């Protein structure tokens, strides 16, 4: 469990399935979370996905539920997804989604990112953290840049939603950059 001031990141549990199902079937939430509106997902499909995680059958990703400390309720999910091509984990992509829309713009994304970076660099000793979003997702880009992520690339017309193509932006943060920012505060 990773604990912040207002939220904590904990392992997903079966009782989180209803919240995940609601968020996974909300077009606006999924467009921001995955840079494309998701097709509707059944409870059975989500349950099968969750079962793998509950059994520890997916070592390439650490999944967390974002829980609001004051209410004890889940407000979203996040993950650290490892790049496994080197045989040893050096890099990972961070992902997060605040699924409860009334919790948007409350600083939870900032707190989640702080906790994920601390886990990635201080506990897992990763070399690099990645961040992917679509070009028009200004909130996601601003959040990444707030923590020192730098744009590394653009995949032109990578995603199609809302009847048009959108660029994907790839950002990265090296452990040395994280350490430098940490020690300059």
PDB file of C-alpha atoms in Angstrom, residues 66-173:
ATOM      1  CA  UNK A  66      -6.910   4.860  -5.766  1.00  0.00           C
ATOM      2  CA  UNK A  67      -8.816   5.172  -2.503  1.00  0.00           C
ATOM      3  CA  UNK A  68      -9.869   8.444  -0.946  1.00  0.00           C
ATOM      4  CA  UNK A  69      -8.744   8.343   2.683  1.00  0.00           C
ATOM      5  CA  UNK A  70     -11.552  10.517   4.056  1.00  0.00           C
ATOM      6  CA  UNK A  71     -14.364   8.355   2.623  1.00  0.00           C
ATOM      7  CA  UNK A  72     -12.596   5.003   2.228  1.00  0.00           C
ATOM      8  CA  UNK A  73     -14.084   4.763  -1.274  1.00  0.00           C
ATOM      9  CA  UNK A  74     -12.282   4.002  -4.542  1.00  0.00           C
ATOM     10  CA  UNK A  75     -12.062   7.011  -6.863  1.00  0.00           C
ATOM     11  CA  UNK A  76      -9.934   5.532  -9.658  1.00  0.00           C
ATOM     12  CA  UNK A  77      -7.118   3.191 -10.590  1.00  0.00           C
ATOM     13  CA  UNK A  78      -3.464   3.415 -11.611  1.00  0.00           C
ATOM     14  CA  UNK A  79      -0.594   1.182 -12.638  1.00  0.00           C
ATOM     15  CA  UNK A  80       3.098   0.717 -13.236  1.00  0.00           C
ATOM     16  CA  UNK A  81       3.545  -1.343 -16.411  1.00  0.00           C
ATOM     17  CA  UNK A  82       7.070  -2.745 -16.815  1.00  0.00           C
ATOM     18  CA  UNK A  83       8.962  -3.015 -20.086  1.00  0.00           C
ATOM     19  CA  UNK A  84      10.157  -6.593 -20.120  1.00  0.00           C
ATOM     20  CA  UNK A  85      12.226  -6.889 -23.292  1.00  0.00           C
ATOM     21  CA  UNK A  86      15.533  -6.581 -21.390  1.00  0.00           C
ATOM     22  CA  UNK A  87      14.764  -9.468 -19.045  1.00  0.00           C
ATOM     23  CA  UNK A  88      15.234  -7.134 -16.079  1.00  0.00           C
ATOM     24  CA  UNK A  89      12.909  -4.279 -15.282  1.00  0.00           C
ATOM     25  CA  UNK A  90      14.593  -0.948 -16.036  1.00  0.00           C
ATOM     26  CA  UNK A  91      11.698   1.056 -17.462  1.00  0.00           C
ATOM     27  CA  UNK A  92       7.958   1.270 -16.883  1.00  0.00           C
ATOM     28  CA  UNK A  93       4.985   3.281 -18.091  1.00  0.00           C
ATOM     29  CA  UNK A  94       2.827   4.977 -15.499  1.00  0.00           C
ATOM     30  CA  UNK A  95      -0.903   5.226 -15.939  1.00  0.00           C
ATOM     31  CA  UNK A  96      -3.682   6.671 -13.859  1.00  0.00           C
ATOM     32  CA  UNK A  97      -7.356   7.466 -14.060  1.00  0.00           C
ATOM     33  CA  UNK A  98      -9.616   9.265 -11.636  1.00  0.00           C
ATOM     34  CA  UNK A  99     -12.902   7.553 -12.464  1.00  0.00           C
ATOM     35  CA  UNK A 100     -15.142   9.601 -10.187  1.00  0.00           C
ATOM     36  CA  UNK A 101     -15.737  12.838 -12.108  1.00  0.00           C
ATOM     37  CA  UNK A 102     -16.617  14.817  -8.963  1.00  0.00           C
ATOM     38  CA  UNK A 103     -13.041  14.108  -7.786  1.00  0.00           C
ATOM     39  CA  UNK A 104     -11.431  15.677 -10.885  1.00  0.00           C
ATOM     40  CA  UNK A 105      -9.306  18.791 -10.316  1.00  0.00           C
ATOM     41  CA  UNK A 106      -8.887  18.071  -6.601  1.00  0.00           C
ATOM     42  CA  UNK A 107      -5.152  17.311  -6.710  1.00  0.00           C
ATOM     43  CA  UNK A 108      -5.576  13.536  -6.600  1.00  0.00           C
ATOM     44  CA  UNK A 109      -3.762  13.042  -9.916  1.00  0.00           C
ATOM     45  CA  UNK A 110      -0.785  14.974  -8.554  1.00  0.00           C
ATOM     46  CA  UNK A 111      -0.724  12.874  -5.398  1.00  0.00           C
ATOM     47  CA  UNK A 112      -1.050   9.606  -7.351  1.00  0.00           C
ATOM     48  CA  UNK A 113       1.784  10.601  -9.710  1.00  0.00           C
ATOM     49  CA  UNK A 114       4.009  11.485  -6.758  1.00  0.00           C
ATOM     50  CA  UNK A 115       3.365   8.070  -5.166  1.00  0.00           C
ATOM     51  CA  UNK A 116       3.904   6.171  -8.443  1.00  0.00           C
ATOM     52  CA  UNK A 117       7.181   7.992  -9.099  1.00  0.00           C
ATOM     53  CA  UNK A 118       8.394   7.400  -5.552  1.00  0.00           C
ATOM     54  CA  UNK A 119       7.603   3.690  -5.914  1.00  0.00           C
ATOM     55  CA  UNK A 120       9.177   3.496  -9.384  1.00  0.00           C
ATOM     56  CA  UNK A 121      12.430   5.251  -8.570  1.00  0.00           C
ATOM     57  CA  UNK A 122      12.964   4.865  -4.824  1.00  0.00           C
ATOM     58  CA  UNK A 123      11.636   1.338  -4.257  1.00  0.00           C
ATOM     59  CA  UNK A 124      11.912  -0.406  -7.628  1.00  0.00           C
ATOM     60  CA  UNK A 125      15.050   1.513  -8.655  1.00  0.00           C
ATOM     61  CA  UNK A 126      13.857   1.886 -12.231  1.00  0.00           C
ATOM     62  CA  UNK A 127      15.946   3.876 -14.689  1.00  0.00           C
ATOM     63  CA  UNK A 128      13.054   5.546 -16.517  1.00  0.00           C
ATOM     64  CA  UNK A 129       9.326   6.193 -16.230  1.00  0.00           C
ATOM     65  CA  UNK A 130       7.191   6.698 -19.342  1.00  0.00           C
ATOM     66  CA  UNK A 131       3.899   8.531 -19.877  1.00  0.00           C
ATOM     67  CA  UNK A 132       1.607   8.266 -22.914  1.00  0.00           C
ATOM     68  CA  UNK A 133      -1.359  10.481 -23.726  1.00  0.00           C
ATOM     69  CA  UNK A 134      -3.100  12.014 -26.710  1.00  0.00           C
ATOM     70  CA  UNK A 135      -2.095  15.493 -27.813  1.00  0.00           C
ATOM     71  CA  UNK A 136      -5.337  17.208 -26.806  1.00  0.00           C
ATOM     72  CA  UNK A 137      -5.309  15.837 -23.247  1.00  0.00           C
ATOM     73  CA  UNK A 138      -3.975  19.077 -21.762  1.00  0.00           C
ATOM     74  CA  UNK A 139      -4.528  17.990 -18.145  1.00  0.00           C
ATOM     75  CA  UNK A 140      -2.457  14.819 -18.597  1.00  0.00           C
ATOM     76  CA  UNK A 141       0.345  16.672 -20.385  1.00  0.00           C
ATOM     77  CA  UNK A 142       0.410  19.390 -17.715  1.00  0.00           C
ATOM     78  CA  UNK A 143       0.534  16.781 -14.934  1.00  0.00           C
ATOM     79  CA  UNK A 144       3.432  14.918 -16.545  1.00  0.00           C
ATOM     80  CA  UNK A 145       5.380  18.120 -17.185  1.00  0.00           C
ATOM     81  CA  UNK A 146       4.741  19.282 -13.600  1.00  0.00           C
ATOM     82  CA  UNK A 147       6.868  16.323 -12.486  1.00  0.00           C
ATOM     83  CA  UNK A 148       9.616  16.958 -15.040  1.00  0.00           C
ATOM     84  CA  UNK A 149       8.591  14.521 -17.789  1.00  0.00           C
ATOM     85  CA  UNK A 150       9.955  15.578 -21.165  1.00  0.00           C
ATOM     86  CA  UNK A 151       8.322  15.000 -24.519  1.00  0.00           C
ATOM     87  CA  UNK A 152      10.260  12.306 -26.374  1.00  0.00           C
ATOM     88  CA  UNK A 153       8.084  11.663 -29.347  1.00  0.00           C
ATOM     89  CA  UNK A 154       4.834  12.078 -31.186  1.00  0.00           C
ATOM     90  CA  UNK A 155       3.009   9.338 -33.040  1.00  0.00           C
ATOM     91  CA  UNK A 156       1.029  11.144 -35.696  1.00  0.00           C
ATOM     92  CA  UNK A 157      -2.626  10.186 -36.179  1.00  0.00           C
ATOM     93  CA  UNK A 158      -2.153   7.253 -33.797  1.00  0.00           C
ATOM     94  CA  UNK A 159      -5.656   7.136 -32.298  1.00  0.00           C
ATOM     95  CA  UNK A 160      -9.065   7.524 -33.872  1.00  0.00           C
ATOM     96  CA  UNK A 161     -12.004   8.738 -31.821  1.00  0.00           C
ATOM     97  CA  UNK A 162     -14.709  11.405 -32.082  1.00  0.00           C
ATOM     98  CA  UNK A 163     -14.571  10.868 -35.838  1.00  0.00           C
ATOM     99  CA  UNK A 164     -10.997  12.108 -36.251  1.00  0.00           C
ATOM    100  CA  UNK A 165      -7.366  11.057 -35.820  1.00  0.00           C
ATOM    101  CA  UNK A 166      -5.286  12.253 -32.869  1.00  0.00           C
ATOM    102  CA  UNK A 167      -1.549  12.282 -32.201  1.00  0.00           C
ATOM    103  CA  UNK A 168      -0.138  10.357 -29.229  1.00  0.00           C
ATOM    104  CA  UNK A 169       2.513  12.077 -27.138  1.00  0.00           C
ATOM    105  CA  UNK A 170       5.224  10.024 -25.444  1.00  0.00           C
ATOM    106  CA  UNK A 171       6.985  11.530 -22.440  1.00  0.00           C
ATOM    107  CA  UNK A 172       9.760  10.217 -20.226  1.00  0.00           C
ATOM    108  CA  UNK A 173      11.461  10.941 -16.925  1.00  0.00           C
TER     109      UNK A 173
END
